[in-house]
Amino acid sequence: MENNTYPPYFNLTMFVNIGNYRYPTFVLCLLLYAFIISANLVIILVISREKTLHEPMYIFILCLSVNSLYGSAGFFFRFLKDIVSDAHLISRSSCFTQIYVIYTYASYELTILGIMAYDRYVAVCQPLHYHNKITPKMVFKLIAFAWIYPAFSVAACVYLSSRLPLCGNKIPKVFCANWPVVKLSCVGTGLNNLVGMLVSTTTVFLPLAFVLYTYIRIFLVCRKSSSEFKGKVIQSCLPHIITFVNYSITVFCDVALSRINLEELNPFLAVILSLEFVVIPPILNPLVYGLKLPEIRKLILRMLSCSKHDKQTKPQK
């Protein structure tokens, strides 16, 4: 009865049997993960090494890249193993660890996007007060809040889920998720639902609402301003808008998947939609900020040209 109530393993049931295609799929996903690591590391190195980029906006971009590495590591290490495995069992401790990592990754993304929206709001709507409000001390406080609050709030959700007696061990996902585990409970989950709703409201819906509010205010300011000013605002805010819209869509897909019967969906479509949540943002973020912001783009090109020049001038043995 103990093993049935607290199963030592969970079974990830959404994996599709693709036969010998598993090995090309493994290579493709490994290359994808290598690209995520490389692209985000480039952003981190460029911002860390270049003193001219030690400004609030670029520090927040660096935090996004660090979070992308964190979240993708929590997903890909296990996912790559499952691709080439016949059984998709994951230990109880590993499952709850993955839930914690992926959910904190999602929360960090939204809280960071929220403080980035505040930074853009002050820069556009209150430019004369920008350096008084967005001080290094304030940046530190905002980043600390963006990391600490989700860490503790998600930990509370995971702890409550880990204490539930379960009547099954099948999770219809390609990675461990909190809601599918809660649905396996043999007892009432009122407290889990209450805490989950509170955490979702404070780490998902409030940041989303705040970002929308700031951009409405920015839009109202731009409507009365010159074309040159509008161009500068668009150049500065467009990468953040693209990142925000992309992440909102991926979060919506993941929430929608958790609330419907996945057996009614095409299995390949279900897998693709579930992967969006943990794959698309870590790929898109460095591309958007590396290509759209001229300061970062110029420094990346300079680094690449210097690396190429060093190779060409290296003396031959």
Coordinates of N, CA and C in Angstrom, one line a residue, residues 126-269:
Q126 N 9.3 58.5 -17.8 CA 9.9 59.4 -16.8 C 11.4 59.5 -17.0
P127 N 11.8 59.9 -18.2 CA 13.3 59.9 -18.5 C 14.1 60.7 -17.6
L128 N 13.6 61.8 -17.1 CA 14.4 62.7 -16.3 C 14.6 62.1 -14.9
H129 N 13.8 61.1 -14.5 CA 14.0 60.5 -13.2 C 14.6 59.1 -13.3
Y130 N 15.0 58.7 -14.5 CA 15.5 57.3 -14.7 C 16.7 57.0 -13.8
H131 N 17.7 57.8 -13.8 CA 18.9 57.5 -13.1 C 18.7 57.6 -11.6
N132 N 17.6 58.3 -11.2 CA 17.3 58.4 -9.7 C 16.5 57.2 -9.3
K133 N 15.7 56.7 -10.2 CA 14.9 55.5 -9.8 C 15.5 54.2 -10.1
I134 N 16.2 54.0 -11.3 CA 16.8 52.8 -11.6 C 18.3 52.9 -11.3
T135 N 18.6 52.9 -10.0 CA 19.9 52.9 -9.5 C 20.5 51.5 -9.4
P136 N 21.8 51.3 -9.3 CA 22.4 50.0 -9.1 C 21.8 49.2 -7.9
K137 N 21.5 50.0 -6.8 CA 20.9 49.4 -5.7 C 19.5 48.9 -6.0
M138 N 18.7 49.7 -6.7 CA 17.4 49.3 -7.1 C 17.4 48.1 -8.1
V139 N 18.4 48.1 -9.0 CA 18.5 46.9 -9.9 C 18.8 45.6 -9.1
F140 N 19.7 45.7 -8.1 CA 20.0 44.6 -7.3 C 18.7 44.1 -6.6
K141 N 17.9 45.0 -6.0 CA 16.7 44.7 -5.3 C 15.7 44.0 -6.2
L142 N 15.5 44.5 -7.4 CA 14.6 44.0 -8.4 C 15.0 42.6 -8.8
I143 N 16.3 42.4 -9.1 CA 16.7 41.1 -9.5 C 16.6 40.1 -8.3
A144 N 16.9 40.5 -7.1 CA 16.8 39.6 -6.0 C 15.4 39.2 -5.8
F145 N 14.4 40.1 -5.9 CA 13.0 39.8 -5.8 C 12.6 38.8 -6.9
A146 N 13.1 39.1 -8.1 CA 12.7 38.3 -9.2 C 13.1 36.8 -9.1
W147 N 14.2 36.6 -8.3 CA 14.8 35.2 -8.1 C 14.2 34.6 -6.8
I148 N 14.2 35.4 -5.8 CA 13.9 34.8 -4.4 C 12.4 34.4 -4.3
Y149 N 11.5 35.3 -4.7 CA 10.1 35.1 -4.5 C 9.6 33.8 -5.2
P150 N 9.9 33.6 -6.5 CA 9.5 32.4 -7.2 C 10.2 31.1 -6.6
A151 N 11.4 31.3 -6.1 CA 12.1 30.1 -5.5 C 11.3 29.6 -4.3
F152 N 10.8 30.4 -3.5 CA 10.1 30.0 -2.3 C 8.7 29.6 -2.6
S153 N 8.0 30.4 -3.4 CA 6.6 30.1 -3.7 C 6.4 28.8 -4.5
V154 N 7.3 28.5 -5.5 CA 7.3 27.2 -6.2 C 7.6 26.1 -5.2
A155 N 8.6 26.3 -4.3 CA 9.0 25.3 -3.4 C 7.8 24.9 -2.5
A156 N 6.9 25.8 -2.1 CA 5.7 25.5 -1.4 C 4.8 24.6 -2.1
C157 N 4.6 24.9 -3.4 CA 3.7 24.1 -4.3 C 4.3 22.7 -4.4
V158 N 5.6 22.6 -4.7 CA 6.2 21.2 -4.9 C 6.1 20.4 -3.6
Y159 N 6.4 21.1 -2.5 CA 6.3 20.4 -1.2 C 4.9 19.8 -0.9
L160 N 3.9 20.6 -1.2 CA 2.5 20.1 -0.9 C 2.2 19.0 -1.9
S161 N 2.7 19.1 -3.1 CA 2.4 18.0 -4.1 C 3.1 16.7 -3.7
S162 N 4.3 16.8 -3.1 CA 5.1 15.7 -2.8 C 4.5 14.9 -1.6
R163 N 3.7 15.6 -0.8 CA 3.0 15.0 0.4 C 1.7 14.3 0.1
L164 N 1.2 14.5 -1.1 CA -0.1 13.9 -1.5 C 0.1 12.3 -1.7
P165 N -0.9 11.6 -1.1 CA -0.9 10.1 -1.4 C -1.5 10.0 -2.8
L166 N -0.9 9.2 -3.7 CA -1.3 9.1 -5.1 C -1.9 7.7 -5.4
C167 N -2.9 7.7 -6.3 CA -3.5 6.5 -6.8 C -3.0 6.1 -8.2
G168 N -1.9 6.6 -8.6 CA -1.3 6.2 -9.9 C 0.0 6.8 -10.1
N169 N 0.7 6.5 -11.2 CA 2.0 7.1 -11.4 C 2.2 7.5 -12.8
K170 N 1.2 7.6 -13.6 CA 1.3 8.0 -15.0 C 1.1 9.5 -15.2
I171 N 2.1 10.2 -15.8 CA 2.1 11.6 -16.1 C 2.0 11.8 -17.6
P172 N 1.0 12.3 -18.2 CA 0.8 12.4 -19.6 C 1.6 13.6 -20.2
K173 N 2.9 13.6 -20.0 CA 3.8 14.7 -20.5 C 5.1 14.1 -20.9
V174 N 6.0 14.9 -21.5 CA 7.4 14.4 -21.7 C 8.3 14.9 -20.7
F175 N 7.8 15.6 -19.7 CA 8.6 16.0 -18.5 C 7.6 16.1 -17.3
C176 N 8.2 16.1 -16.1 CA 7.3 16.1 -14.9 C 6.7 17.5 -14.8
A177 N 5.4 17.5 -14.4 CA 4.7 18.8 -14.2 C 3.8 18.6 -13.0
N178 N 3.5 19.7 -12.3 CA 2.9 19.7 -11.0 C 1.4 19.3 -11.1
W179 N 0.7 19.9 -12.0 CA -0.8 19.6 -12.1 C -1.1 18.2 -12.4
P180 N -0.4 17.5 -13.4 CA -0.7 16.1 -13.6 C -0.4 15.2 -12.3
V181 N 0.5 15.6 -11.5 CA 0.8 14.9 -10.3 C -0.3 15.1 -9.3
V182 N -0.8 16.3 -9.2 CA -1.9 16.6 -8.2 C -3.1 15.9 -8.6
K183 N -3.4 15.7 -9.9 CA -4.6 15.0 -10.4 C -4.6 13.5 -10.0
L184 N -3.4 13.0 -9.7 CA -3.3 11.6 -9.3 C -3.6 11.4 -7.9
S185 N -3.9 12.4 -7.1 CA -4.1 12.3 -5.7 C -5.3 11.5 -5.3
C186 N -5.2 10.7 -4.2 CA -6.3 9.9 -3.7 C -7.1 10.7 -2.8
V187 N -6.7 11.9 -2.4 CA -7.5 12.7 -1.4 C -7.8 14.0 -2.0
G188 N -8.5 14.8 -1.2 CA -8.8 16.2 -1.7 C -7.6 17.0 -1.8
T189 N -7.6 18.0 -2.8 CA -6.5 18.8 -3.1 C -6.8 20.3 -3.0
G190 N -7.7 20.6 -2.0 CA -8.1 22.0 -1.9 C -7.0 22.9 -1.5
L191 N -6.1 22.5 -0.6 CA -5.0 23.3 -0.2 C -4.0 23.5 -1.4
N192 N -3.7 22.4 -2.1 CA -2.8 22.5 -3.3 C -3.4 23.5 -4.3
N193 N -4.7 23.4 -4.5 CA -5.4 24.3 -5.5 C -5.3 25.7 -5.1
L194 N -5.5 26.0 -3.8 CA -5.5 27.4 -3.2 C -4.1 27.9 -3.4
V195 N -3.1 27.2 -2.9 CA -1.7 27.7 -3.0 C -1.2 27.8 -4.5
G196 N -1.6 26.8 -5.3 CA -1.3 26.9 -6.7 C -1.9 28.1 -7.4
M197 N -3.1 28.5 -7.0 CA -3.8 29.6 -7.6 C -3.1 30.9 -7.1
L198 N -2.7 31.0 -5.8 CA -2.0 32.1 -5.3 C -0.7 32.3 -6.0
V199 N 0.1 31.2 -6.1 CA 1.4 31.3 -6.8 C 1.2 31.7 -8.3
S200 N 0.3 31.1 -8.9 CA 0.0 31.4 -10.4 C -0.3 32.9 -10.5
T201 N -1.2 33.4 -9.6 CA -1.6 34.8 -9.7 C -0.4 35.8 -9.5
T202 N 0.5 35.5 -8.5 CA 1.5 36.4 -8.2 C 2.7 36.3 -9.2
T203 N 3.0 35.1 -9.7 CA 4.2 34.9 -10.6 C 3.8 34.8 -12.1
V204 N 2.6 34.7 -12.4 CA 2.2 34.6 -13.8 C 1.3 35.8 -14.2
F205 N 0.1 35.9 -13.6 CA -0.9 36.8 -14.1 C -0.6 38.3 -13.7
L206 N 0.0 38.5 -12.5 CA 0.4 39.9 -12.1 C 1.5 40.4 -13.0
P207 N 2.6 39.6 -13.2 CA 3.6 40.2 -14.2 C 3.1 40.4 -15.6
L208 N 2.2 39.5 -16.1 CA 1.6 39.7 -17.4 C 0.8 41.0 -17.4
A209 N -0.1 41.2 -16.4 CA -0.9 42.4 -16.3 C 0.0 43.6 -16.2
F210 N 1.0 43.6 -15.4 CA 1.9 44.7 -15.2 C 2.6 45.1 -16.6
V211 N 3.1 44.1 -17.3 CA 3.7 44.4 -18.6 C 2.7 45.0 -19.5
L212 N 1.5 44.5 -19.6 CA 0.5 45.1 -20.4 C 0.2 46.6 -20.0
Y213 N 0.1 46.8 -18.7 CA -0.1 48.2 -18.2 C 1.0 49.1 -18.6
T214 N 2.3 48.7 -18.5 CA 3.4 49.6 -18.8 C 3.4 49.9 -20.3
Y215 N 3.1 48.9 -21.1 CA 3.1 49.2 -22.6 C 1.9 50.1 -23.0
I216 N 0.8 50.0 -22.3 CA -0.3 50.9 -22.6 C 0.2 52.4 -22.3
R217 N 0.9 52.5 -21.1 CA 1.4 53.9 -20.8 C 2.4 54.4 -21.8
I218 N 3.3 53.4 -22.2 CA 4.3 53.8 -23.2 C 3.7 54.2 -24.5
F219 N 2.6 53.4 -24.9 CA 1.9 53.8 -26.2 C 1.3 55.1 -26.1
L220 N 0.7 55.5 -25.0 CA 0.1 56.8 -24.8 C 1.1 57.9 -24.9
V221 N 2.3 57.7 -24.4 CA 3.3 58.7 -24.4 C 3.8 58.9 -25.9
C222 N 4.0 57.7 -26.5 CA 4.5 57.8 -27.9 C 3.5 58.4 -28.9
R223 N 2.3 58.2 -28.6 CA 1.2 58.8 -29.5 C 1.3 60.3 -29.7
K224 N 1.8 61.0 -28.6 CA 1.9 62.4 -28.6 C 3.4 62.9 -28.9
S225 N 4.2 62.0 -29.3 CA 5.7 62.3 -29.4 C 6.0 62.4 -30.9
S226 N 7.3 62.8 -31.2 CA 7.8 62.9 -32.6 C 8.1 61.5 -33.2
S227 N 8.2 61.5 -34.5 CA 8.5 60.2 -35.2 C 9.9 59.7 -34.7
E228 N 10.9 60.6 -34.5 CA 12.2 60.2 -34.1 C 12.1 59.5 -32.7
F229 N 11.4 60.1 -31.8 CA 11.2 59.5 -30.5 C 10.6 58.2 -30.6
K230 N 9.5 58.0 -31.4 CA 8.8 56.8 -31.6 C 9.8 55.7 -32.1
G231 N 10.7 56.1 -33.0 CA 11.6 55.1 -33.6 C 12.6 54.6 -32.5
K232 N 13.1 55.5 -31.7 CA 14.0 55.1 -30.6 C 13.3 54.2 -29.6
V233 N 12.0 54.5 -29.3 CA 11.3 53.6 -28.4 C 11.0 52.3 -28.9
I234 N 10.7 52.2 -30.2 CA 10.4 50.9 -30.9 C 11.7 50.1 -30.9
Q235 N 12.8 50.7 -31.2 CA 14.1 50.0 -31.3 C 14.5 49.5 -29.9
S236 N 14.1 50.2 -28.8 CA 14.5 49.8 -27.5 C 13.5 48.7 -26.9
C237 N 12.2 48.9 -27.3 CA 11.2 48.0 -26.7 C 10.8 46.8 -27.5
L238 N 11.1 46.8 -28.8 CA 10.6 45.7 -29.6 C 11.1 44.3 -29.2
P239 N 12.5 44.2 -28.9 CA 12.9 42.9 -28.4 C 12.1 42.4 -27.2
H240 N 11.9 43.3 -26.3 CA 11.1 42.9 -25.1 C 9.7 42.5 -25.4
I241 N 9.1 43.2 -26.3 CA 7.7 42.9 -26.7 C 7.7 41.5 -27.4
I242 N 8.6 41.3 -28.3 CA 8.7 40.0 -29.0 C 8.8 38.8 -28.0
T243 N 9.8 39.0 -27.0 CA 10.0 38.0 -26.0 C 8.7 37.8 -25.1
F244 N 8.1 38.9 -24.8 CA 6.9 38.8 -23.9 C 5.8 38.1 -24.7
V245 N 5.5 38.5 -25.9 CA 4.4 37.8 -26.7 C 4.7 36.3 -26.9
N246 N 6.0 36.0 -27.2 CA 6.3 34.6 -27.5 C 6.1 33.8 -26.2
Y247 N 6.6 34.4 -25.1 CA 6.5 33.6 -23.8 C 5.0 33.5 -23.4
S248 N 4.2 34.5 -23.6 CA 2.8 34.4 -23.2 C 2.1 33.3 -24.0
I249 N 2.5 33.2 -25.3 CA 1.9 32.1 -26.1 C 2.3 30.8 -25.6
T250 N 3.6 30.6 -25.3 CA 4.0 29.3 -24.9 C 3.4 28.9 -23.5
V251 N 3.3 29.9 -22.6 CA 2.7 29.6 -21.3 C 1.2 29.2 -21.5
F252 N 0.5 29.9 -22.4 CA -0.9 29.6 -22.7 C -1.0 28.2 -23.2
C253 N -0.2 27.8 -24.2 CA -0.2 26.4 -24.7 C 0.0 25.4 -23.6
D254 N 0.9 25.6 -22.7 CA 1.2 24.7 -21.6 C 0.0 24.6 -20.7
V255 N -0.6 25.7 -20.3 CA -1.7 25.7 -19.4 C -2.9 25.0 -20.1
A256 N -3.1 25.3 -21.4 CA -4.2 24.7 -22.1 C -4.1 23.2 -22.1
L257 N -2.8 22.7 -22.4 CA -2.6 21.3 -22.5 C -2.8 20.6 -21.1
S258 N -2.5 21.3 -20.0 CA -2.7 20.7 -18.7 C -4.2 20.5 -18.4
R259 N -5.1 21.2 -19.1 CA -6.5 21.2 -18.7 C -7.4 20.4 -19.7
I260 N -6.8 19.8 -20.7 CA -7.6 19.0 -21.7 C -7.1 17.6 -21.6
N261 N -7.9 16.7 -22.3 CA -7.6 15.3 -22.4 C -6.6 15.1 -23.5
L262 N -5.4 14.9 -23.2 CA -4.3 14.8 -24.2 C -4.5 13.6 -25.1
E263 N -5.2 12.6 -24.7 CA -5.5 11.4 -25.5 C -6.3 11.7 -26.7
E264 N -7.0 12.8 -26.7 CA -7.9 13.2 -27.8 C -7.1 13.9 -28.9
L265 N -5.8 14.4 -28.6 CA -5.0 15.1 -29.5 C -4.1 14.1 -30.3
N266 N -3.7 14.6 -31.5 CA -2.6 13.8 -32.2 C -1.4 13.8 -31.3
P267 N -0.8 12.6 -31.1 CA 0.4 12.5 -30.1 C 1.5 13.4 -30.5
F268 N 1.8 13.5 -31.8 CA 3.0 14.3 -32.2 C 2.7 15.8 -32.0
L269 N 1.4 16.2 -32.2 CA 1.0 17.6 -31.9 C 1.1 17.9 -30.4

